[in-house]
Short mmCIF file of C-alpha atoms in Angstrom, two decimals:
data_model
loop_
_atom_site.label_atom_id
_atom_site.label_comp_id
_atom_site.label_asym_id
_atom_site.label_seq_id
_atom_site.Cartn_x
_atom_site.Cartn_y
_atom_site.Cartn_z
CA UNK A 266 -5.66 -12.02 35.26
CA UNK A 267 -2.40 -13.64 34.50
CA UNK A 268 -3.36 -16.57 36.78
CA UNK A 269 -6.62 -17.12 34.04
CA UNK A 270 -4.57 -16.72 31.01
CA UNK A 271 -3.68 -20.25 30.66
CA UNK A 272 -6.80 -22.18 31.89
CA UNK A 273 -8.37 -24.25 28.87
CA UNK A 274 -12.49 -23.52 30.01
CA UNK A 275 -11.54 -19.59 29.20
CA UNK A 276 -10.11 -20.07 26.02
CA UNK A 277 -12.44 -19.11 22.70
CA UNK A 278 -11.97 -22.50 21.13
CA UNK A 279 -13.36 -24.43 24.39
CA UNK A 280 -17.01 -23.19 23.68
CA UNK A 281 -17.24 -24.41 20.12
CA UNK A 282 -18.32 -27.56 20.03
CA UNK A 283 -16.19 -30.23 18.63
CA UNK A 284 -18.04 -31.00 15.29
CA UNK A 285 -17.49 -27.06 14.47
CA UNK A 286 -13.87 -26.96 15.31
CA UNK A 287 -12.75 -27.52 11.54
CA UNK A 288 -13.83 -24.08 11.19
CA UNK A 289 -11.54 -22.63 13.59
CA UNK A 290 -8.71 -22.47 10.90
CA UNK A 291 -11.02 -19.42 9.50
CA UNK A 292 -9.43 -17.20 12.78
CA UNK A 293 -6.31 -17.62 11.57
CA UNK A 294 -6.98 -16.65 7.95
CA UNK A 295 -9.28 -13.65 8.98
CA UNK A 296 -6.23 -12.53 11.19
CA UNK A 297 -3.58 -13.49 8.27
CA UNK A 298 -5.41 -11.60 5.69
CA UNK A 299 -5.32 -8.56 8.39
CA UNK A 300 -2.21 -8.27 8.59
CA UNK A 301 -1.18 -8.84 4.91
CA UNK A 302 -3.72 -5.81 3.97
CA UNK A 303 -2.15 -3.43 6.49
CA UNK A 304 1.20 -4.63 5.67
CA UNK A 305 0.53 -3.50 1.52
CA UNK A 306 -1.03 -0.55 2.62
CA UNK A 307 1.60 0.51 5.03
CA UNK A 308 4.32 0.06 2.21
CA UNK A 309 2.65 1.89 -0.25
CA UNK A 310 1.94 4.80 2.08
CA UNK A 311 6.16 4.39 2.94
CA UNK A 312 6.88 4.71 -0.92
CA UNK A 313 4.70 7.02 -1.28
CA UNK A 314 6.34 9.68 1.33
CA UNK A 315 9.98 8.99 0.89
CA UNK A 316 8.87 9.98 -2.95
CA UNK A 317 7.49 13.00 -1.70
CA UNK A 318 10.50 13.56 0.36
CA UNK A 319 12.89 12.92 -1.98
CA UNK A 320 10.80 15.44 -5.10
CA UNK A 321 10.56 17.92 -2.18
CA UNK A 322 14.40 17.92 -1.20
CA UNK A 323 15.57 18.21 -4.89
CA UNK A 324 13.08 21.09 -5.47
CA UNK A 325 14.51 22.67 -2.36
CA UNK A 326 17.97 22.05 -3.26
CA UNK A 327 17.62 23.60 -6.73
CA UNK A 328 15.42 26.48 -5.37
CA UNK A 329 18.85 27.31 -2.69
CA UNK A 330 20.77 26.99 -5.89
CA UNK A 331 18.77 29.54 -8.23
CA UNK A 332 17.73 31.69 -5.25
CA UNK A 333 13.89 31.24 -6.93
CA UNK A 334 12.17 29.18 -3.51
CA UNK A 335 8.97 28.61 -3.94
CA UNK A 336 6.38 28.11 -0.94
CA UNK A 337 5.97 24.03 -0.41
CA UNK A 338 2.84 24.64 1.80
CA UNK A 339 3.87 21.44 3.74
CA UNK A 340 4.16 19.46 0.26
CA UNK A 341 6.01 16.80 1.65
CA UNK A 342 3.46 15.83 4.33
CA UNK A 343 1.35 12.78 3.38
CA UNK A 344 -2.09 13.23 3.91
CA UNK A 345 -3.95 9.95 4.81
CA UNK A 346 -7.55 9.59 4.94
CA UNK A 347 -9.77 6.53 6.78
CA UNK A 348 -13.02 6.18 5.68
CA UNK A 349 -14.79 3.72 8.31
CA UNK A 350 -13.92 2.95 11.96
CA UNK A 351 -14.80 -0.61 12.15
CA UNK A 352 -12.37 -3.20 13.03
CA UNK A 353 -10.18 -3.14 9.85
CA UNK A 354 -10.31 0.72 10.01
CA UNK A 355 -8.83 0.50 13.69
CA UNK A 356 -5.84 -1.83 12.42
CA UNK A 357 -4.71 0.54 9.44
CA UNK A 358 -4.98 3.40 11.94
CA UNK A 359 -2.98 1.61 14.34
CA UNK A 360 -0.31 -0.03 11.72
CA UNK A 361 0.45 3.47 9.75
CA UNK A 362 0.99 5.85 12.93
CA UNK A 363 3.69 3.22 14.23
CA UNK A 364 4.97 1.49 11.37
CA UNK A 365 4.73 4.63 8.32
CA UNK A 366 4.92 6.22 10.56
CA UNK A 367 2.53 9.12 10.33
CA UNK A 368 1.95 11.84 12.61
CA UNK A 369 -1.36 12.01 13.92
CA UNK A 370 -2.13 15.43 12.38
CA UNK A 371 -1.97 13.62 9.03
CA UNK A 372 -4.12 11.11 9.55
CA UNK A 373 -7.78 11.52 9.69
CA UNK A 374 -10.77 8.92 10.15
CA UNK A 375 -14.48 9.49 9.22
CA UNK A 376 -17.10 7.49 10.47
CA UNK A 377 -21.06 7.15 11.48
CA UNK A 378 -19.57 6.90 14.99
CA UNK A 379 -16.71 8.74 15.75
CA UNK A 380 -17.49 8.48 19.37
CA UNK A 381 -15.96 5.00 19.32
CA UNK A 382 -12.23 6.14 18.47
CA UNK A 383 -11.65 7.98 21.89
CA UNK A 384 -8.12 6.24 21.89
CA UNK A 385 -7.19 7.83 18.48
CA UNK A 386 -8.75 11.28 19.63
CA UNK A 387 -6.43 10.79 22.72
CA UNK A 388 -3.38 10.82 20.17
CA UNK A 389 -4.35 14.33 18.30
CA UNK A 390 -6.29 12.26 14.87
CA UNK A 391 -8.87 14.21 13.91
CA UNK A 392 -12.62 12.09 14.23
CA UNK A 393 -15.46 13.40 12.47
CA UNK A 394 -18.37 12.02 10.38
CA UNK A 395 -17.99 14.11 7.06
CA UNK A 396 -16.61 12.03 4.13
CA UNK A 397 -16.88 14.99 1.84
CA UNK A 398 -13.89 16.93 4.06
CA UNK A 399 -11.62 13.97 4.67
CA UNK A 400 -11.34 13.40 0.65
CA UNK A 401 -11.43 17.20 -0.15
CA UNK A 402 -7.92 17.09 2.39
CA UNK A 403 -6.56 13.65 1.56
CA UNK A 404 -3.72 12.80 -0.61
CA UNK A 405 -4.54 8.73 -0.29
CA UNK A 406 -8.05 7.48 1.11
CA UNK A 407 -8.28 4.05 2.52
CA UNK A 408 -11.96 2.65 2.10
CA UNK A 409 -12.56 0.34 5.15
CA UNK A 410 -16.73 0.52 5.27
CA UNK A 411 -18.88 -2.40 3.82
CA UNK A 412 -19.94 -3.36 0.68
CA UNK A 413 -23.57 -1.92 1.31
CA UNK A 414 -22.21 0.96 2.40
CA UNK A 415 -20.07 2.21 -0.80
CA UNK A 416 -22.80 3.23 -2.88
CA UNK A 417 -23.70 6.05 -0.97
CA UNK A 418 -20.64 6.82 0.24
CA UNK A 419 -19.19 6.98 -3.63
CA UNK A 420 -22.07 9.33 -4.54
CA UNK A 421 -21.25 11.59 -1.12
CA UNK A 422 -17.51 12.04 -2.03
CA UNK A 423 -17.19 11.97 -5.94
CA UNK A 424 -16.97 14.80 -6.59
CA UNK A 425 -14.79 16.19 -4.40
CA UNK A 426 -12.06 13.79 -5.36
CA UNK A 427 -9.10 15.44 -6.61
CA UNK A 428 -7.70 14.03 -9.91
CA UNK A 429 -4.07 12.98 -7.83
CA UNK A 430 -5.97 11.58 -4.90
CA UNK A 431 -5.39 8.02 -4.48
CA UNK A 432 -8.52 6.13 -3.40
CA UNK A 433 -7.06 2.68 -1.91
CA UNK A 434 -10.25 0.18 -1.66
CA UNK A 435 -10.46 -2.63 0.66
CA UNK A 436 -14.08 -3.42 0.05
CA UNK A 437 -13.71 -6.90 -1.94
CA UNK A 438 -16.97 -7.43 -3.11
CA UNK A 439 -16.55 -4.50 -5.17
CA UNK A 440 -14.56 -5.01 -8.23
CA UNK A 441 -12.25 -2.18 -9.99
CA UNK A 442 -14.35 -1.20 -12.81
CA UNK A 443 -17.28 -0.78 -10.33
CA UNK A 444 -15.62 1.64 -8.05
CA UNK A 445 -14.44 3.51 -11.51
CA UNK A 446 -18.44 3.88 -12.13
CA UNK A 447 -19.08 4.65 -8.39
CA UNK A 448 -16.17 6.97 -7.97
CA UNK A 449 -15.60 8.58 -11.31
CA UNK A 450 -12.54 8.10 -10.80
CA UNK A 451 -9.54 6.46 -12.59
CA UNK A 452 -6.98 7.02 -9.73
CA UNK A 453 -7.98 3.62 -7.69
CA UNK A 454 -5.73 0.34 -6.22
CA UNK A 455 -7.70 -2.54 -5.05
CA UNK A 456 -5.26 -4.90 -3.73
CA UNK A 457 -6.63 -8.63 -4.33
CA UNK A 458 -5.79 -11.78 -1.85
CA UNK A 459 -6.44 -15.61 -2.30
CA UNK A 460 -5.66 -17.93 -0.08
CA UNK A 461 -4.62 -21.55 0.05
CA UNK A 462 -6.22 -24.49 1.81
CA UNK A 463 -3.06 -25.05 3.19
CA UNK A 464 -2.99 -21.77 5.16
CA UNK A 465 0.27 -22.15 7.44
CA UNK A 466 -0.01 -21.49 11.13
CA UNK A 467 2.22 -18.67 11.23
CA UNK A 468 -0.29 -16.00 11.43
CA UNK A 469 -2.11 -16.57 15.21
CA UNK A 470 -5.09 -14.93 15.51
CA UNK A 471 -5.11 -12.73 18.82
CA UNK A 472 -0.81 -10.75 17.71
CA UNK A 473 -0.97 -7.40 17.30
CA UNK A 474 -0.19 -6.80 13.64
CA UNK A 475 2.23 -3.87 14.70
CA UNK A 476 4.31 -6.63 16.62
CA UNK A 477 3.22 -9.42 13.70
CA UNK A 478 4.91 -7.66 11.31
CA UNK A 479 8.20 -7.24 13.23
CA UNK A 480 8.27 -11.04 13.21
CA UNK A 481 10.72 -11.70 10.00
CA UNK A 482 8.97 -14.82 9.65
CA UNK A 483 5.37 -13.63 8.81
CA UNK A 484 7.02 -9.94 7.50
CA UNK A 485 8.51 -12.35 4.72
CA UNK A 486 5.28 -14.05 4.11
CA UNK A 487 3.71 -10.82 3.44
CA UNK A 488 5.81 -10.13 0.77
CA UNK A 489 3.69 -9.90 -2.79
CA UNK A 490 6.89 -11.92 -4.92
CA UNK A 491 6.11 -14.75 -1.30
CA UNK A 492 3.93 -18.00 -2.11
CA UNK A 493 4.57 -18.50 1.97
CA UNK A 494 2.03 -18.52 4.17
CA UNK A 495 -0.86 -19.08 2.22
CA UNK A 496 -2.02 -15.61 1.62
CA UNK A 497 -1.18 -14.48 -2.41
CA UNK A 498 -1.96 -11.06 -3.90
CA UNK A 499 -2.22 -10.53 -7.64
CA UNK A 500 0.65 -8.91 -8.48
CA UNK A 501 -1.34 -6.17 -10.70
CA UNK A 502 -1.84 -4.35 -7.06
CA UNK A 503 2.55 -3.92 -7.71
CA UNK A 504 1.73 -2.65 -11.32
CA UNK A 505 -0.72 -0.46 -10.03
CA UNK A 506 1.33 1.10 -7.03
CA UNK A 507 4.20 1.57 -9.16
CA UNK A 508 1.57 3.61 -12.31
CA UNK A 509 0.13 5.34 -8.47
CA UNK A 510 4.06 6.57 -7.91
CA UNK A 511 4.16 7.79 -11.29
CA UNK A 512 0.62 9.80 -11.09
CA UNK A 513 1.84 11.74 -8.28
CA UNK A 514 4.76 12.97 -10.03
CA UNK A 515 2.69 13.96 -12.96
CA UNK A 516 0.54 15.44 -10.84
CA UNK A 517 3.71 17.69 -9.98
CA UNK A 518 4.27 18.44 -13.59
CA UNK A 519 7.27 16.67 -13.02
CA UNK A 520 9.47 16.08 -16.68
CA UNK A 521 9.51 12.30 -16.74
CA UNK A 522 13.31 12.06 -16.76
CA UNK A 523 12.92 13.23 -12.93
CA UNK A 524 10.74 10.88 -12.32
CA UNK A 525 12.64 8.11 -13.77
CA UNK A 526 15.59 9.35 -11.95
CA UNK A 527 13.36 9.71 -8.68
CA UNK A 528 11.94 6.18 -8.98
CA UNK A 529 15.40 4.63 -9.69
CA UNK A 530 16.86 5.97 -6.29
CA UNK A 531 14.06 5.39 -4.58
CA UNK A 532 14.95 1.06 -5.44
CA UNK A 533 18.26 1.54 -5.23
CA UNK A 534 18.71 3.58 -1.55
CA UNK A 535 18.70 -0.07 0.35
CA UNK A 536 20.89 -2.03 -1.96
CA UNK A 537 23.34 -2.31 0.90
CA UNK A 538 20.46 -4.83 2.49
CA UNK A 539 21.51 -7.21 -0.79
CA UNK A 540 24.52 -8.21 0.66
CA UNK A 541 26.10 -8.44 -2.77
CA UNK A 542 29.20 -6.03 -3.48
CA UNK A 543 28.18 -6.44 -7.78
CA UNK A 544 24.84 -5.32 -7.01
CA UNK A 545 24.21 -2.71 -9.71
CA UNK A 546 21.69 0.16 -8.90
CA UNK A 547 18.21 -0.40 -10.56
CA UNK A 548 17.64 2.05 -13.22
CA UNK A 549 13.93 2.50 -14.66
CA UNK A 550 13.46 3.23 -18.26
CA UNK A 551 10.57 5.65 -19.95
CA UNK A 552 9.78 1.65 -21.93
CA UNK A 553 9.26 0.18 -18.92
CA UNK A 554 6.09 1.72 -18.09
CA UNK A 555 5.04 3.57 -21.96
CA UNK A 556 5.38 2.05 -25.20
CA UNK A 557 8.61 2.21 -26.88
CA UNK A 558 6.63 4.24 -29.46
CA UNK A 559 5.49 6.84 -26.90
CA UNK A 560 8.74 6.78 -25.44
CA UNK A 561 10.39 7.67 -28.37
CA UNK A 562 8.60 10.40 -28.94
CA UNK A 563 8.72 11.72 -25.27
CA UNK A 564 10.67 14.41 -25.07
CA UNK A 565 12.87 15.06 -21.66
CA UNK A 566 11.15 18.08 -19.79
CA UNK A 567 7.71 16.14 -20.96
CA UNK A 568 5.84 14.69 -17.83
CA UNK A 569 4.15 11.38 -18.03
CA UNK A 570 0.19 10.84 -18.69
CA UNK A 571 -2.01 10.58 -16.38
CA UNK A 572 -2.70 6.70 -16.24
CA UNK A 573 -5.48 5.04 -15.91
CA UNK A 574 -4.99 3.09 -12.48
CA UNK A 575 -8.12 0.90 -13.17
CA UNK A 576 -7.11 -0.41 -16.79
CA UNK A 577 -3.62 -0.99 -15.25
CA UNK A 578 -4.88 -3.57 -13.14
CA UNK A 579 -6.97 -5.33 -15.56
CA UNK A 580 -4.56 -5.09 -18.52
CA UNK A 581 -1.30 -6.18 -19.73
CA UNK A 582 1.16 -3.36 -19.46
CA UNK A 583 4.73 -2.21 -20.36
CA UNK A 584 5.74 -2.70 -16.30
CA UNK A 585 4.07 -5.93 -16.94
CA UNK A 586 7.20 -7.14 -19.07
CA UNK A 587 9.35 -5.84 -16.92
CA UNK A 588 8.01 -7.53 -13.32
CA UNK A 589 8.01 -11.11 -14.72
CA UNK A 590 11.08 -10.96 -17.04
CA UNK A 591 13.16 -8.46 -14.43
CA UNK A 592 15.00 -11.37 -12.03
CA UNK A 593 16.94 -8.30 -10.57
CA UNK A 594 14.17 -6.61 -9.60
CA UNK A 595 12.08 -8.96 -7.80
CA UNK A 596 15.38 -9.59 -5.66
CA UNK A 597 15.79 -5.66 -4.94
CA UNK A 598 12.35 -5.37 -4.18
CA UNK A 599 11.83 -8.29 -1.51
CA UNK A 600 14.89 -6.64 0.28
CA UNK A 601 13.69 -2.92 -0.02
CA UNK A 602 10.31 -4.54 1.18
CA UNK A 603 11.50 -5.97 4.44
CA UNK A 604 14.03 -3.20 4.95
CA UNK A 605 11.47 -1.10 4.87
CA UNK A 606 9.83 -2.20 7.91
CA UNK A 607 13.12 -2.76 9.54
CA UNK A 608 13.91 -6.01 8.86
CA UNK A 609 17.66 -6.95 6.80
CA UNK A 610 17.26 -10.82 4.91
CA UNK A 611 20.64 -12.68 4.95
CA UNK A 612 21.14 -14.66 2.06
CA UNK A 613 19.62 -17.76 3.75
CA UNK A 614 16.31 -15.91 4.96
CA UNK A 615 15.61 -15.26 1.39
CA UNK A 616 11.41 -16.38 0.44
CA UNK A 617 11.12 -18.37 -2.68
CA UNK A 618 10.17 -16.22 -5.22
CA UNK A 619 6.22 -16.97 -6.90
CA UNK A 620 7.33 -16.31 -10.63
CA UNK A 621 3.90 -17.59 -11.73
CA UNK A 622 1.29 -15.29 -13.92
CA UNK A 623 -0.59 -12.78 -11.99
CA UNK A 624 -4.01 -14.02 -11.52
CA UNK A 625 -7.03 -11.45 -12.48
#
């Protein structure tokens, strides 16, 4: 087979006939916007158990100190969910047990024809058809079916949705305050891409999107603060994520000074990747994500509200302030981005940063 690889008559493009071949750039942005979904989703899922982690350690810690342990039940395991097996399903499957990474036993995928994942049954993930049970045991559930599938599937599963459960959509004919009417359900990201005419040519169409995103090159053009490579995402998906982080820890009935603290260390545990020895550690305020009335009158062992995940992403927020007016932040976060998937920036591989207005 090696001897084939190379011949021209065996290649995809050769059967297309020549008039038609202006459409071939659509490959490439199919395979780009691929591997920019599974790279947001992977990241999320990352933040999403170190936080976990790092709750579940200090709990321990003070437990040992107190001599009062509580049983964790395995808190600190994150639960993922798959709802659909098709082709994008595959590829998150794929790009969270290697890249998270998450052991199979946490992972589950649902779909009409779970005799079609043999590979992922072959690596302990459980394969069923039976929506209702993946979300009832899910802490985050990616949807990866089609558009006319959704209906039914939100009627099947809304009401077995836990209030912390994080439903993460990548059906994008379906807009947020739809899915809030499907689901009932306020705890939703929808991540939202556009992409240039100018799409560059960095994103291939036949890499794996495991070894894609080891590639510093289209890792940095991933990045949601990147205007490289063609492929933008509204930056209300980082508002959203970061009002997601927060949820979880209410969900804990954790006083929002922990949090705070929590979320700080959480952006400041890769500074080292900044390079720069004045590098200050972030350090998240309750008025960066609540009124400065609400925080006023927030005491310290007072958890946050439960937000509204939907409204953040169609509204201006306190964060909102904060991401477009916080220069330090959008540097600490590109760097905790591509550290987080292994890959250190020197001062030179820095990406321009988009500071433009998020787009709705």
């Amino acid at each position: 087979m090696d001897l084939l690889e190379d011949l021209e008559t065996l290649k995809f493009e050769s059967g297309i006939h020549e008039e038609d071949h202006n459409w071939l750039y659509l490959l490439g942005r199919s395979h780009g916007l691929m591997i920019t979904a599974c790279a947001h989703a992977t990241f999320f899922c990352k933040l999403l158990r170190n936080l976990r982690k790092s709750v579940l350690e200090k709990r321990t810690s003070k437990c040992h100190l107190t001599g009062l342990c509580e049983e964790t039940q395995d808190d600190d395991a994150l639960k993922v969910g798959i709802i659909g097996g098709g082709h994008l399903g595959k590829q998150l499957a794929r790009t969270l047990l290697q890249l998270v990474p998450i052991p199979a036993e946490n992972l589950q995928i649902s779909t009409r024809r779970p005799e079609t994942l043999d590979e992922f049954k072959k690596l302990g993930i459980q394969c069923f058809y039976q929506n209702t049970s993946l979300v009832g045991w899910a802490n985050v559930v990616f949807l990866c079916c089609l558009p006319s599938q959704l209906p039914n599937i939100c009627v099947e599963i809304q009401t077995r949705l836990g209030k912390d459960c994080i439903v993460y959509s990548f059906v994008s004919a379906i807009p947020v305050p739809r899915l809030k009417l499907l689901l009932n359900h306020t705890n939703i990201l929808r991540p939202q891409y556009q992409c240039a005419e100018d799409l560059a040519h960095i994103w291939g169409a036949n890499k794996e999107i495991t070894a894609a995103l080891q590639d510093p090159a289209i890792l940095q053009a991933t990045c949601p603060y990147s205007p490289a490579g063609g492929i933008s995402l509204n930056i209300k998906w980082l508002e959203g994520m970061f009002y997601a982080l927060l949820n979880f820890c209410t969900a804990k009935d954790m006083p929002h000074s922990q949090v705070l603290q929590h979320l700080s260390e959480l952006f400041s545990q890769h500074l080292e990747a900044c390079k720069d020895d004045e590098a200050a550690p972030l350090k998240f305020q309750a008025q960066d994500f609540v009124s400065k009335i609400y925080a006023k009158n927030l005491s310290q062992k007072r958890p946050f509200p439960l937000f509204d995940l939907t409204t953040v992403q169609l509204k201006e927020t306190p964060f909102s302030q904060y991401l477009s007016n916080s220069t330090t932040f959008q540097d600490r976060f590109i760097h905790l981005y591509c550290d987080s998937f292994g890959i250190s920036l020197t001062k030179e591989q820095e990406p321009e940063v988009s500071t433009g207005s998020p787009s709705q």
